[in-house]
Short mmCIF file of C-alpha atoms in Angstrom, two decimals:
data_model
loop_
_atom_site.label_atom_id
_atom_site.label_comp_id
_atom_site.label_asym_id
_atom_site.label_seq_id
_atom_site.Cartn_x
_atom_site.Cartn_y
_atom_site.Cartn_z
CA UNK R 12 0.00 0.00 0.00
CA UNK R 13 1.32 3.29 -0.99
CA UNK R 14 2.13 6.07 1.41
CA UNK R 15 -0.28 9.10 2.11
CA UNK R 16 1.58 12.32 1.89
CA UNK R 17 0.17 15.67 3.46
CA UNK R 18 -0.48 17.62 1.07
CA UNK R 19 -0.38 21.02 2.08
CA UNK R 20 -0.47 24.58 0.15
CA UNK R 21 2.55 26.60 -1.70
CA UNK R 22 4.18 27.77 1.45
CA UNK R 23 2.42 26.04 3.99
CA UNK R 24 3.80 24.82 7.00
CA UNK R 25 2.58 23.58 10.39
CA UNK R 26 2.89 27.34 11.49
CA UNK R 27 0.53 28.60 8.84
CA UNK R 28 -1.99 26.06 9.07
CA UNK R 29 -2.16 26.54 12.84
CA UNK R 30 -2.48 30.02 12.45
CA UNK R 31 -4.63 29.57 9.50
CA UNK R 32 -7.20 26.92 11.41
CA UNK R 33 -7.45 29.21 14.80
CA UNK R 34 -8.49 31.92 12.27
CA UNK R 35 -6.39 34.07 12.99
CA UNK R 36 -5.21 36.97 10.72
CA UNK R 37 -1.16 37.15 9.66
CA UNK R 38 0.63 38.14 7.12
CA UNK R 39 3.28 35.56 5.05
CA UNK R 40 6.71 37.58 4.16
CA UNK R 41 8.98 35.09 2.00
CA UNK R 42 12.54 36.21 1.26
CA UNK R 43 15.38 34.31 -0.41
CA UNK R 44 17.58 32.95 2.81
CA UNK R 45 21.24 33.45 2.11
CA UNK R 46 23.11 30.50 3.99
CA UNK R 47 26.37 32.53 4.40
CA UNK R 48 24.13 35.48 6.30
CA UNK R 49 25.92 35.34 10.27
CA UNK R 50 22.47 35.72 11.56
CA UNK R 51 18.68 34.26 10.44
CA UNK R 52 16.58 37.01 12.27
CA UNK R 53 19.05 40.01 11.24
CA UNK R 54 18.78 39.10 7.65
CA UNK R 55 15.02 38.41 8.02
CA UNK R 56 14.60 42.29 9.13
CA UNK R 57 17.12 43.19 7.09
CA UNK R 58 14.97 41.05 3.80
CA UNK R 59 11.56 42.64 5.19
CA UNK R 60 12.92 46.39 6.00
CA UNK R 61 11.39 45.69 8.88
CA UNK R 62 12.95 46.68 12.29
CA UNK R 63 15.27 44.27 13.99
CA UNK R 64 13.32 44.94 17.58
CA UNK R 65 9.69 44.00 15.45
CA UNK R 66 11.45 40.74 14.56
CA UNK R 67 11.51 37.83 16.91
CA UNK R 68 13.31 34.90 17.27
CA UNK R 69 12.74 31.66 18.28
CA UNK R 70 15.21 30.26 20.64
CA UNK R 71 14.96 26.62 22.40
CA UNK R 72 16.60 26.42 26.26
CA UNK R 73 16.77 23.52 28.74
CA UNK R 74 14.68 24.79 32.25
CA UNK R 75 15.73 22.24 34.84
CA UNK R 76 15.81 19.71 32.32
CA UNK R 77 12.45 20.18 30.39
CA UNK R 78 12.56 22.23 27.16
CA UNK R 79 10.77 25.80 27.08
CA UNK R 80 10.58 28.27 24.03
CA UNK R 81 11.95 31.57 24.11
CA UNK R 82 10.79 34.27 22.00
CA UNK R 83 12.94 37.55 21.81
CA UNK R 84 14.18 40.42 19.32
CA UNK R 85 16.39 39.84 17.12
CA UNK R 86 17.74 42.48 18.12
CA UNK R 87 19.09 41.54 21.74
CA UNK R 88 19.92 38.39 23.28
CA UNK R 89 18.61 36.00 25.71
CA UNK R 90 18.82 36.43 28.90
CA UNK R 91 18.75 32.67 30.84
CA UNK R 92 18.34 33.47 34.25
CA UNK R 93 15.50 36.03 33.35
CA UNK R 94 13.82 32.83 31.18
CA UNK R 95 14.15 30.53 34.14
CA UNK R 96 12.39 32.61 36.35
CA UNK R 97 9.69 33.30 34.53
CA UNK R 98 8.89 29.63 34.34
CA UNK R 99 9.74 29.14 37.55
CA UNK R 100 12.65 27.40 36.93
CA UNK R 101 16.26 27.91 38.75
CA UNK R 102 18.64 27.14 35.92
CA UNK R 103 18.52 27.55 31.79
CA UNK R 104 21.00 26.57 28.84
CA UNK R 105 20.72 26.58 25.42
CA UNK R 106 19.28 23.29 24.23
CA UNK R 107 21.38 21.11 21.82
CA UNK R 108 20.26 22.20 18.19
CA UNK R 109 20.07 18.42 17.30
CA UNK R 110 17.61 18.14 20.32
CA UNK R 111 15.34 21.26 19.59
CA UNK R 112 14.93 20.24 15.89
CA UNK R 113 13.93 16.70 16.80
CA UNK R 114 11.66 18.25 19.24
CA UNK R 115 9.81 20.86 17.19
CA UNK R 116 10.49 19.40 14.29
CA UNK R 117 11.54 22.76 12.47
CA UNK R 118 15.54 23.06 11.67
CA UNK R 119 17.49 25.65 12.99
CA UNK R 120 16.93 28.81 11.61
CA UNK R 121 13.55 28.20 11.12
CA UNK R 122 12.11 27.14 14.21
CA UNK R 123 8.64 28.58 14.65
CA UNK R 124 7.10 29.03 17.91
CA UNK R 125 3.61 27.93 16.00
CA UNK R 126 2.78 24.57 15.20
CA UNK R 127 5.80 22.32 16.86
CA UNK R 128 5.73 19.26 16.82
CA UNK R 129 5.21 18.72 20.68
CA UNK R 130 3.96 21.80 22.28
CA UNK R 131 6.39 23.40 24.66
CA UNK R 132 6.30 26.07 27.45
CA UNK R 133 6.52 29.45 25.87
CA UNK R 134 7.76 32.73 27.13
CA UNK R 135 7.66 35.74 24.99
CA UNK R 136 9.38 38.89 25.60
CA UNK R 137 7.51 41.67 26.81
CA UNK R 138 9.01 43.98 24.59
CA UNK R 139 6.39 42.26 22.35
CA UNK R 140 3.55 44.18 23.56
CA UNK R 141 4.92 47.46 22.48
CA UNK R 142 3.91 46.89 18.62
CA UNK R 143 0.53 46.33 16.84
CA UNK R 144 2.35 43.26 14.95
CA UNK R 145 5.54 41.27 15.32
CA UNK R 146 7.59 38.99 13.13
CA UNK R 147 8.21 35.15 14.25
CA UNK R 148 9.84 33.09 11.98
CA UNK R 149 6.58 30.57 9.80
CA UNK R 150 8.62 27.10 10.44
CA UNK R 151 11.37 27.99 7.65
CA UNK R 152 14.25 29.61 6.58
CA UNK R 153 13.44 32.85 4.32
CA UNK R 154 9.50 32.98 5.46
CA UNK R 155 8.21 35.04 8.17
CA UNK R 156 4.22 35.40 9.36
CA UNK R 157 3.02 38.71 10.96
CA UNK R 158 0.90 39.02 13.52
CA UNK R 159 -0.53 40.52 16.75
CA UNK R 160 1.38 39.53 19.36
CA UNK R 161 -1.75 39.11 21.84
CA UNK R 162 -2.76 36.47 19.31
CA UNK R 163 0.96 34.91 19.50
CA UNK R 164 0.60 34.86 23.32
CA UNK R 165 -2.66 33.12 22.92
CA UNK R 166 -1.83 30.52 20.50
CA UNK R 167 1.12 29.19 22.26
CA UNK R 168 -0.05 29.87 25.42
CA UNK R 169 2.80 32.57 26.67
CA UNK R 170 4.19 33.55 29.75
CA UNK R 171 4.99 37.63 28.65
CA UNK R 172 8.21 38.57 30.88
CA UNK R 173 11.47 40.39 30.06
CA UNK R 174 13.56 37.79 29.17
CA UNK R 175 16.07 39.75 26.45
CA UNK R 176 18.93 41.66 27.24
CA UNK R 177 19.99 44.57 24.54
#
C-alpha cells in the first residue's frame, strides 16, 4: 500500500496552518535565505525592512531539564536566568540544536514558535507588547508570518516577561 503524503499549500507549513485553522489573521513575508548570512533574524529584518526589535526569534533552552521556548528580538539576546524565572525554573541553557529540531520538528533557523511538533512552554518577551504586529519566523528559513502579538501569546499559550537583554 502506498504512502499518504500531506499535502499542504505553496508555502504552507505547520505554522501557517495553525495560524490559519485558529483563524487568525497574519501576514506571510517570504525572502530568499542566504546560507552565508551570520544571523537568520538580522537578515530576516534586514529582507523585510522591517525593524530588527519587530522581529523575533525563536530560541529553544533547557529549564531544569524540560525544554521551554523563548521568543525575543532579534535584536538583543537572551537572557537565561531572566527565562528561568519566569517559568519558575532555577537554571537555563541553550538546548542542543540536534535536540530542539527533533523536538519541534523545524531546523534551525527556522524554528517557529507555532505549530511544533510537541507543544512546549513558551515565554515571549515583553518587549512584544509594544507593537501592533511582530515577526516570528513561519517554520522555515526565508518565510516570516506577521501578527498581533496578543494572538501569539494566545496561540502558544505565553508567559509575557522580560527575558532579552539589549
Amino acid at each position: 500500500m502506498a504512502k499518504k503524503s500531506k499535502k499542504q499549500q505553496p508555502g504552507g507549513t505547520p505554522a501557517t496552518v495553525a495560524l490559519t485553522s485558529a483563524g487568525v489573521p497574519f501576514t506571510m513575508h517570504a525572502y530568499d535565505h542566504d546560507p552565508a548570512h551570520p544571523s537568520y533574524g538580522e537578515e530576516a529584518a534586514e529582507a523585510m525592512g522591517v525593524s530588527p526589535d519587530r522581529v523575533f526569534k525563536t530560541l529553544v533552552a533547557d529549564v531544569d531539564g524540560a525544554l521551554t521556548v523563548a521568543v525575543v528580538p532579534v535584536a538583543g539576546s537572551l537572557d537565561l536566568k531572566a527565562l528561568a524565572t519566569a517559568v519558575g525554573g532555577k537554571r537555563a541553557a541553550m538546548a542542543d540544536p540536534a535536540h530542539a529540531e527533533r523536538t519541534t520538528g523545524y531546523v534551525r533557523g527556522g524554528i517557529s514558535p507555532l505549530g511544533q511538533r510537541r507543544k512546549l512552554p513558551t515565554v515571549l518577551d515583553a518587549s512584544a507588547s509594544t507593537h501592533d504586529t511582530i515577526c516570528v519566523s513561519a517554520g522555515r528559513r526565508g518565510l516570516e508570518v506577521e501578527l498581533a502579538p496578543k494572538d501569539l501569546a494566545d496561540l502558544t499559550d505565553a508567559v509575557l516577561a522580560p527575558i532579552a537583554r539589549a
